[in-house]
Coordinates of C-alpha atoms in Angstrom, one line a residue:
Chain A
M1 CA 0.0 0.0 0.0
N2 CA 1.5 3.2 -1.1
I3 CA 0.6 6.7 -2.4
N4 CA 1.4 7.2 -6.0
L5 CA 0.4 8.8 -9.2
T6 CA -2.9 7.1 -8.9
L7 CA -3.9 9.8 -6.4
V8 CA -3.2 12.7 -8.8
V9 CA -5.1 11.0 -11.7
Q10 CA -8.1 10.0 -9.3
M11 CA -8.1 13.7 -8.4
I12 CA -8.4 14.6 -12.0
V13 CA -11.0 12.1 -12.7
F14 CA -12.9 13.2 -9.7
I15 CA -13.0 17.0 -10.6
L16 CA -13.9 16.0 -14.1
L17 CA -16.8 13.9 -12.9
I18 CA -17.9 16.7 -10.6
W19 CA -17.7 19.4 -13.5
F20 CA -19.6 17.0 -15.7
T21 CA -22.4 16.5 -13.0
M22 CA -22.6 20.0 -12.4
K23 CA -22.8 21.2 -16.0
F24 CA -24.7 18.4 -17.9
V25 CA -26.6 16.3 -15.1
W26 CA -27.8 18.2 -12.0
P27 CA -29.5 21.2 -13.6
M28 CA -31.2 19.1 -16.4
I29 CA -32.7 16.9 -13.9
L30 CA -33.6 19.3 -11.2
G31 CA -35.0 22.0 -13.8
P32 CA -37.8 19.6 -15.2
M33 CA -38.3 18.3 -11.6
N34 CA -39.2 22.0 -10.4
E35 CA -41.0 22.7 -13.5
R36 CA -43.3 19.8 -12.9
E37 CA -43.7 20.8 -9.5
T38 CA -44.9 24.4 -10.4
R39 CA -47.1 22.8 -13.0
I40 CA -48.7 20.3 -10.6
A41 CA -49.3 23.2 -8.0
H42 CA -50.9 25.3 -10.9
G43 CA -52.9 22.2 -12.0
L44 CA -54.3 21.7 -8.5
A45 CA -55.0 25.5 -7.9
A46 CA -57.0 25.5 -11.4
A47 CA -58.7 22.3 -10.2
E48 CA -59.7 23.9 -7.1
K49 CA -60.8 27.1 -8.8
G50 CA -62.8 24.8 -11.3
E51 CA -64.6 23.3 -8.4
Q52 CA -65.4 26.6 -6.9
E53 CA -66.7 27.7 -10.2
L54 CA -68.8 24.7 -10.5
A55 CA -70.4 25.3 -7.2
A56 CA -71.0 28.8 -8.0
A57 CA -72.4 27.7 -11.3
R58 CA -74.6 25.2 -9.6
D59 CA -76.0 27.9 -7.1
Q60 CA -76.6 30.0 -10.0
A61 CA -78.5 27.3 -12.1
E62 CA -80.5 26.6 -8.8
T63 CA -81.5 30.2 -8.5
I64 CA -82.6 30.5 -12.1
V65 CA -84.5 27.4 -11.9
R66 CA -86.2 28.6 -8.7
E67 CA -87.0 31.9 -10.2
A68 CA -88.3 30.2 -13.4
R69 CA -90.5 27.8 -11.4
E70 CA -91.8 30.8 -9.4
R71 CA -92.5 32.8 -12.5
A72 CA -94.1 29.9 -14.2
S73 CA -96.6 29.2 -11.1
H74 CA -97.2 32.9 -11.3
I75 CA -98.0 33.1 -14.9
I76 CA -100.3 29.8 -14.3
E77 CA -102.1 31.6 -11.4
Q78 CA -102.4 34.6 -13.8
A79 CA -103.7 32.5 -16.6
Q80 CA -106.2 30.8 -14.1
H81 CA -107.3 34.1 -12.9
A82 CA -107.7 35.5 -16.5
A83 CA -109.6 32.3 -17.4
R84 CA -111.9 32.7 -14.3
D85 CA -112.4 36.4 -15.4
L86 CA -113.2 35.4 -19.0
V87 CA -115.7 32.8 -17.8
E88 CA -117.3 35.3 -15.4
Q89 CA -117.4 38.0 -18.2
A90 CA -118.9 35.5 -20.7
K91 CA -121.4 34.4 -18.1
G92 CA -122.3 38.0 -17.4
A93 CA -122.5 38.8 -21.0
A94 CA -124.7 35.7 -21.6
R95 CA -126.9 36.7 -18.7
S96 CA -127.5 40.2 -19.9
E97 CA -128.0 39.0 -23.3
G98 CA -130.5 36.6 -22.0
A99 CA -132.2 39.3 -19.9
R100 CA -132.3 41.4 -22.9
L101 CA -133.8 38.8 -24.9
V102 CA -136.4 38.1 -22.4
A103 CA -137.2 41.8 -22.0
A104 CA -137.5 42.0 -25.9
A105 CA -139.7 39.0 -25.9
Q106 CA -141.9 40.4 -23.0
Q107 CA -142.2 43.5 -24.9
Q108 CA -143.2 41.9 -27.9
I109 CA -145.6 39.8 -26.1
E110 CA -147.0 42.9 -24.5
L111 CA -147.1 44.6 -27.8
D112 CA -148.8 41.7 -29.3
T113 CA -151.4 41.6 -26.5
T114 CA -151.9 45.1 -26.7
R115 CA -152.4 44.9 -30.4
A116 CA -154.6 41.9 -30.0
R117 CA -156.7 43.6 -27.3
E118 CA -157.1 46.5 -29.5
A119 CA -158.3 44.5 -32.4
L120 CA -160.5 42.5 -30.2
R121 CA -161.9 45.8 -28.7
R122 CA -162.6 47.2 -32.3
E123 CA -164.4 43.9 -33.1
V124 CA -166.4 44.0 -30.0
A125 CA -167.2 47.8 -30.6
G126 CA -168.2 46.9 -34.1
I127 CA -170.3 44.0 -33.0
A128 CA -171.8 46.1 -30.4
V129 CA -172.6 48.9 -32.9
R130 CA -174.2 46.5 -35.1
A131 CA -176.0 44.8 -32.3
A132 CA -177.3 48.2 -31.3
A133 CA -178.3 49.1 -34.7
K134 CA -180.2 46.0 -35.2
L135 CA -181.7 46.7 -31.8
L136 CA -182.5 50.2 -32.7
G137 CA -183.4 49.4 -36.1
R138 CA -181.3 51.9 -37.9
E139 CA -178.0 52.4 -38.7
I140 CA -175.9 54.3 -36.2
D141 CA -173.8 57.0 -37.8
A142 CA -170.4 55.9 -37.0
R143 CA -169.1 59.3 -37.3
S144 CA -171.6 61.1 -35.0
H145 CA -171.4 58.6 -32.4
A146 CA -167.7 58.4 -32.5
D147 CA -167.4 59.8 -29.1
L148 CA -169.9 57.4 -27.7
L149 CA -168.2 54.4 -29.5
D150 CA -164.9 55.3 -28.3
K151 CA -166.1 55.3 -24.8
F152 CA -167.6 52.0 -25.2
A153 CA -164.6 50.7 -26.6
A154 CA -162.6 51.9 -23.8
Q155 CA -164.9 50.3 -21.4
V156 CA -164.5 46.9 -23.1
Chain B
M1 CA -17.4 -15.6 -3.8
A2 CA -16.5 -18.4 -6.2
G3 CA -13.3 -18.7 -8.2
M4 CA -10.6 -20.9 -9.3
V5 CA -7.5 -19.0 -8.4
A6 CA -7.6 -20.0 -4.8
A7 CA -6.9 -23.7 -5.6
E8 CA -4.2 -22.7 -7.9
Q9 CA -2.5 -20.9 -5.2
T10 CA 0.5 -23.2 -3.7
G11 CA 1.6 -20.9 -0.8
G12 CA -1.5 -21.2 1.3
A13 CA -4.0 -18.4 2.6
T14 CA -1.1 -15.8 3.1
E15 CA 0.2 -15.9 -0.3
Y16 CA -3.4 -15.9 -1.9
I17 CA -4.3 -12.6 0.3
V18 CA -1.1 -10.9 -0.7
H19 CA -1.7 -11.8 -4.2
H20 CA -5.1 -10.4 -4.1
E21 CA -4.0 -7.2 -2.2
T22 CA -1.5 -6.3 -4.9
F23 CA -2.3 -3.5 -7.5
L24 CA -1.9 -4.0 -11.2
S25 CA 1.0 -1.4 -11.3
N26 CA 3.3 -0.1 -14.0
K27 CA 6.2 -0.9 -11.7
V28 CA 6.7 -2.1 -8.2
P29 CA 6.5 1.1 -6.1
H30 CA 9.3 1.9 -3.7
G31 CA 8.5 3.2 -0.1
I32 CA 5.2 4.8 0.9
V33 CA 5.1 7.5 -1.5
D34 CA 6.4 7.0 -5.2
F35 CA 5.0 9.2 -7.7
S36 CA 6.4 7.3 -10.8
A37 CA 4.0 4.3 -10.1
I38 CA 0.5 4.2 -10.9
N39 CA -2.3 1.6 -10.1
L40 CA -3.6 0.8 -13.5
D41 CA -6.6 -1.2 -12.0
T42 CA -7.8 1.5 -9.7
V43 CA -7.8 4.1 -12.4
F44 CA -9.3 1.7 -15.1
F45 CA -12.2 0.6 -12.7
S46 CA -12.7 4.3 -11.4
V47 CA -12.9 5.7 -14.9
L48 CA -15.1 2.9 -16.0
L49 CA -17.6 3.5 -13.1
A50 CA -17.3 7.4 -13.6
V51 CA -18.5 6.7 -17.3
L52 CA -21.2 4.4 -16.2
F53 CA -22.4 6.9 -13.7
G54 CA -22.0 9.9 -15.9
G55 CA -23.4 8.2 -19.0
A56 CA -26.5 6.8 -17.2
F57 CA -27.3 10.1 -15.4
W58 CA -26.6 12.1 -18.6
L59 CA -29.0 10.0 -20.6
A60 CA -31.7 10.6 -17.9
A61 CA -30.9 14.2 -17.9
R62 CA -31.1 14.4 -21.5
R63 CA -34.5 12.5 -21.8
A64 CA -35.9 14.2 -18.6
T65 CA -39.5 15.5 -19.4
T66 CA -41.5 17.8 -17.2
G67 CA -44.4 15.4 -17.8
V68 CA -44.9 12.0 -16.7
P69 CA -41.5 10.7 -15.8
G70 CA -40.3 7.1 -16.8
K71 CA -39.2 4.5 -14.4
F72 CA -35.3 5.3 -14.8
Q73 CA -36.0 9.1 -14.7
L74 CA -38.0 8.6 -11.5
F75 CA -35.3 6.5 -10.1
V76 CA -32.7 9.3 -10.8
E77 CA -35.1 12.0 -9.5
V78 CA -35.5 10.2 -6.3
L79 CA -31.8 10.2 -5.8
V80 CA -31.3 13.7 -6.9
N81 CA -34.3 14.9 -4.7
F82 CA -32.9 12.9 -1.6
I83 CA -29.4 14.4 -2.1
D84 CA -31.0 17.9 -2.6
N85 CA -32.7 17.6 0.6
Q86 CA -29.7 16.4 2.3
V87 CA -27.8 19.4 1.1
K88 CA -30.8 22.0 2.0
D89 CA -30.9 20.6 5.4
T90 CA -27.3 21.2 6.2
F91 CA -25.9 23.7 3.8
H92 CA -27.5 27.0 4.5
G93 CA -26.5 29.1 1.6
T94 CA -26.6 29.1 -2.3
S95 CA -24.1 27.0 -4.0
K96 CA -24.2 25.5 -7.4
L97 CA -21.4 23.1 -6.4
I98 CA -22.4 21.5 -3.4
A99 CA -25.4 19.3 -4.6
P100 CA -23.8 18.0 -7.8
L101 CA -20.5 17.3 -5.7
A102 CA -22.7 15.2 -3.1
L103 CA -24.4 13.4 -6.0
T104 CA -21.3 12.8 -7.7
I105 CA -19.6 11.5 -4.5
F106 CA -22.5 9.4 -3.4
C107 CA -23.0 7.6 -6.8
W108 CA -19.3 7.2 -7.5
I109 CA -18.4 5.7 -4.2
L110 CA -21.5 3.5 -4.1
L111 CA -20.4 2.1 -7.5
F112 CA -16.8 1.6 -6.1
N113 CA -18.2 -0.2 -3.1
I114 CA -20.5 -2.3 -5.3
M115 CA -17.5 -3.6 -7.0
D116 CA -16.9 -5.4 -3.7
L117 CA -19.9 -7.7 -4.3
V118 CA -18.4 -9.1 -7.5
P119 CA -17.0 -12.5 -6.4
V120 CA -13.4 -11.8 -5.4
D121 CA -11.6 -14.3 -7.7
L122 CA -13.9 -13.6 -10.9
L123 CA -12.2 -10.5 -12.3
P124 CA -8.8 -11.5 -11.1
A125 CA -9.2 -14.8 -12.5
A126 CA -10.3 -13.4 -15.9
A127 CA -7.3 -10.9 -15.9
H128 CA -5.0 -13.8 -15.1
Q129 CA -6.3 -15.5 -18.1
A130 CA -5.7 -12.3 -20.1
G131 CA -2.2 -12.2 -18.9
F132 CA -2.3 -9.7 -16.0
Q133 CA -0.8 -10.7 -12.9
H134 CA -2.6 -8.8 -10.4
L135 CA -6.1 -7.1 -10.4
K136 CA -7.9 -5.1 -7.6
V137 CA -11.2 -4.3 -8.6
V138 CA -12.6 -2.1 -5.8
P139 CA -11.2 1.4 -6.2
S140 CA -12.3 2.3 -2.6
T141 CA -9.9 -0.1 -1.3
D142 CA -7.2 2.1 -2.7
L143 CA -6.0 4.7 -0.5
N144 CA -5.1 6.6 -3.6
A145 CA -8.6 6.8 -4.5
T146 CA -10.1 7.7 -1.2
F147 CA -7.4 10.3 -0.5
A148 CA -7.9 11.9 -4.0
M149 CA -11.5 12.5 -3.0
S150 CA -11.1 13.7 0.5
I151 CA -8.2 16.0 -0.5
S152 CA -10.4 17.5 -3.3
V153 CA -13.0 18.0 -0.7
F154 CA -10.3 19.5 1.6
V155 CA -9.2 21.9 -1.1
L156 CA -12.9 22.9 -1.3
M157 CA -13.1 23.4 2.3
I158 CA -10.2 25.9 2.2
F159 CA -11.8 27.6 -0.9
Y160 CA -15.1 28.0 0.7
S161 CA -13.5 29.2 4.1
V162 CA -11.4 32.0 2.4
K163 CA -14.3 32.8 0.0
M164 CA -16.9 33.4 2.7
K165 CA -14.6 34.9 5.5
G166 CA -11.8 36.2 3.7
F167 CA -8.0 35.0 4.0
I168 CA -7.8 37.1 7.2
G169 CA -11.1 35.6 8.7
F170 CA -9.7 32.1 7.8
I171 CA -6.3 32.7 9.4
S172 CA -8.0 34.3 12.6
E173 CA -10.3 31.3 12.8
L174 CA -7.3 29.1 12.9
T175 CA -5.3 31.0 15.5
L176 CA -7.8 32.8 17.7
H177 CA -9.8 29.8 18.7
P178 CA -10.6 27.9 20.9
F179 CA -8.6 29.9 23.5
T180 CA -9.0 33.7 23.7
A181 CA -7.9 36.3 26.2
K182 CA -8.5 39.9 26.4
N183 CA -4.9 40.9 27.2
V184 CA -2.9 41.1 23.8
F185 CA 0.3 39.4 24.9
V186 CA -1.5 36.5 26.5
Q187 CA -3.4 36.0 23.3
A188 CA -0.2 36.2 21.2
L189 CA 1.0 33.3 23.5
L190 CA -2.2 31.4 22.9
V191 CA -1.8 31.8 18.9
P192 CA 0.4 28.9 18.5
V193 CA -1.7 26.4 20.7
N194 CA -4.7 27.4 18.9
F195 CA -3.2 27.1 15.6
L196 CA -2.0 23.5 16.5
L197 CA -5.4 22.5 17.9
E198 CA -7.2 24.0 14.8
S199 CA -4.9 22.6 12.4
V200 CA -5.4 19.2 13.7
T201 CA -9.1 19.5 13.8
L202 CA -8.9 20.8 10.0
L203 CA -6.5 18.1 8.7
A204 CA -8.3 15.3 10.6
R205 CA -11.3 15.9 8.5
P206 CA -10.0 14.9 5.2
V207 CA -7.9 12.1 6.7
S208 CA -10.8 10.5 8.8
L209 CA -13.0 10.9 5.7
S210 CA -10.6 8.8 3.5
L211 CA -9.5 6.3 6.0
R212 CA -13.0 5.6 7.2
L213 CA -13.9 4.6 3.7
Y214 CA -10.9 2.8 3.1
G215 CA -10.8 0.9 6.4
N216 CA -14.6 -0.3 5.8
L217 CA -14.1 -1.5 2.4
Y218 CA -10.8 -2.9 2.9
A219 CA -12.0 -4.8 5.8
G220 CA -15.0 -6.0 4.0
E221 CA -12.8 -7.0 1.1
M222 CA -10.5 -8.9 3.5
I223 CA -13.4 -10.9 5.0
F224 CA -14.3 -12.0 1.5
L225 CA -10.8 -13.0 0.9
L226 CA -10.4 -14.9 4.0
L227 CA -13.6 -16.8 3.5
A228 CA -12.5 -17.8 0.0
A229 CA -9.0 -18.6 1.3
L230 CA -10.1 -20.7 4.2
T231 CA -13.1 -22.4 2.3
L232 CA -12.4 -22.4 -1.3
S233 CA -8.8 -23.8 -1.1
Q234 CA -10.1 -26.7 0.9
G235 CA -13.0 -27.5 -1.1
L236 CA -11.4 -27.1 -4.6
G237 CA -8.7 -29.1 -3.4
S238 CA -10.8 -32.3 -2.8
L239 CA -13.8 -32.0 -5.2
A240 CA -14.0 -35.8 -5.3
S241 CA -14.8 -36.2 -1.5
I242 CA -18.0 -35.2 0.3
G243 CA -15.9 -32.9 2.4
G244 CA -14.7 -30.8 -0.7
W245 CA -18.3 -30.2 -1.5
T246 CA -19.2 -29.2 2.0
W247 CA -16.6 -26.6 2.1
I248 CA -17.9 -25.1 -1.2
I249 CA -21.5 -25.1 0.3
V250 CA -20.1 -23.3 3.5
Q251 CA -18.3 -20.9 1.3
I252 CA -21.3 -20.0 -0.5
A253 CA -23.3 -19.7 2.7
L254 CA -20.9 -17.5 4.6
G255 CA -20.2 -15.5 1.2
F256 CA -23.9 -14.9 1.1
V257 CA -24.3 -13.8 4.7
W258 CA -21.3 -11.3 4.5
S259 CA -22.6 -10.0 1.2
V260 CA -26.0 -9.3 2.7
F261 CA -24.3 -7.7 5.7
H262 CA -21.8 -5.9 3.3
V263 CA -24.6 -4.3 1.3
L264 CA -25.5 -2.2 4.3
I265 CA -21.9 -1.0 4.7
I266 CA -21.6 -0.3 1.2
V267 CA -24.4 2.2 1.1
L268 CA -23.8 3.6 4.5
Q269 CA -20.0 4.4 3.7
A270 CA -21.0 6.2 0.4
F271 CA -23.9 8.0 2.4
I272 CA -21.4 8.9 5.2
F273 CA -18.9 10.1 2.9
M274 CA -21.3 12.3 1.3
V275 CA -23.0 13.7 4.5
L276 CA -19.7 14.6 6.1
T277 CA -18.7 16.3 2.9
I278 CA -21.6 18.5 2.9
V279 CA -21.1 19.1 6.8
Y280 CA -17.6 20.1 6.3
L281 CA -18.4 22.3 3.3
A282 CA -21.3 23.8 5.5
L283 CA -18.7 24.4 8.5
A284 CA -16.4 26.0 6.4
S285 CA -18.7 28.5 4.7
E286 CA -20.2 29.4 8.1
H287 CA -19.1 32.5 10.4
H288 CA -18.5 31.5 14.0

């Protein structure tokens, strides 16, 4: 066992190897490692952000659905109300139309009745005059006895 | 664990171990320090493992995507992330060097140590066939390799100290601690004492760093060698008898047990070297 030139050669090899590792190995391995680390950190942060956004979107969607449901029920209520109104209106219109028709019919009936009574009265007056003339034996001048006749007719 | 060289040894266990503990060198080195010799096996295997580590990680780095990572990229990223956390926990400051340095140290030493799990006789026997007398395959059982790393780390420690505290700050840290006095003359007397203590503290770091790794791996390898020497030589010597086969089974069992235990040491020593490097560099760049 002795110290010899091997020592110097080994030192040179050692220094060269350190230089090689420092220049071509260490940074090329640690660089991508650190880069990957930051990328993973970014990815995790993005995932968390995405999750938060998803939760927010879900909340928003829920709000929108709730609002839509409320509006829909409101609209349905309104429609039911309107339909009821419409029915009521139609009912009212029908009722008044019926009343009008009834009134018109009654009027017509009254008119016809009056007219019939008038005709009947004339008929009765005529018959009465004729009967009176027969009784009296002479013709009653309709014109000279108009007042009398009218009075009679009114009594009938 | 298995091999055939053991049986070919004629001089018994001692020669077998000495044979395995001899480096493939350009010449037989003289004395403890001899800069004209070089351990070709250590250099070859450490360069091979450096290319393996660098190539694999470079491929992973080149194909790295910010999207879904593949299995190999994931493995590399787990390792890088683990080391990055270790560095961030210990070293409070910004440095483009410390983390890649830690990764390099951990992976390179781990690969060095894993060579210890290759059966001790396998590669040397193959080298023997190719005409090489000796071959040591575990670079971390070579003091040159472990000192090369710890001395480089030591230079970086000095560099960071001077860079963060200035030259004056570095010198005053070496000389004005741990003993301080209000009187200037007493302080002047304390300077050599402080310097001695602090120098030992400072120098003990790279020395302990490299010796710890070397010692653990050397011991581990030695146990594999002893197991092989004690069981394989007996077993391969008498393959015709039941006793010989029993020895081989014992060798496999013991080698397996020690390998399982050694896996722990292999990873632990690489980890300790890396963590202590980070700690020492953190200490060097901190103000007291």
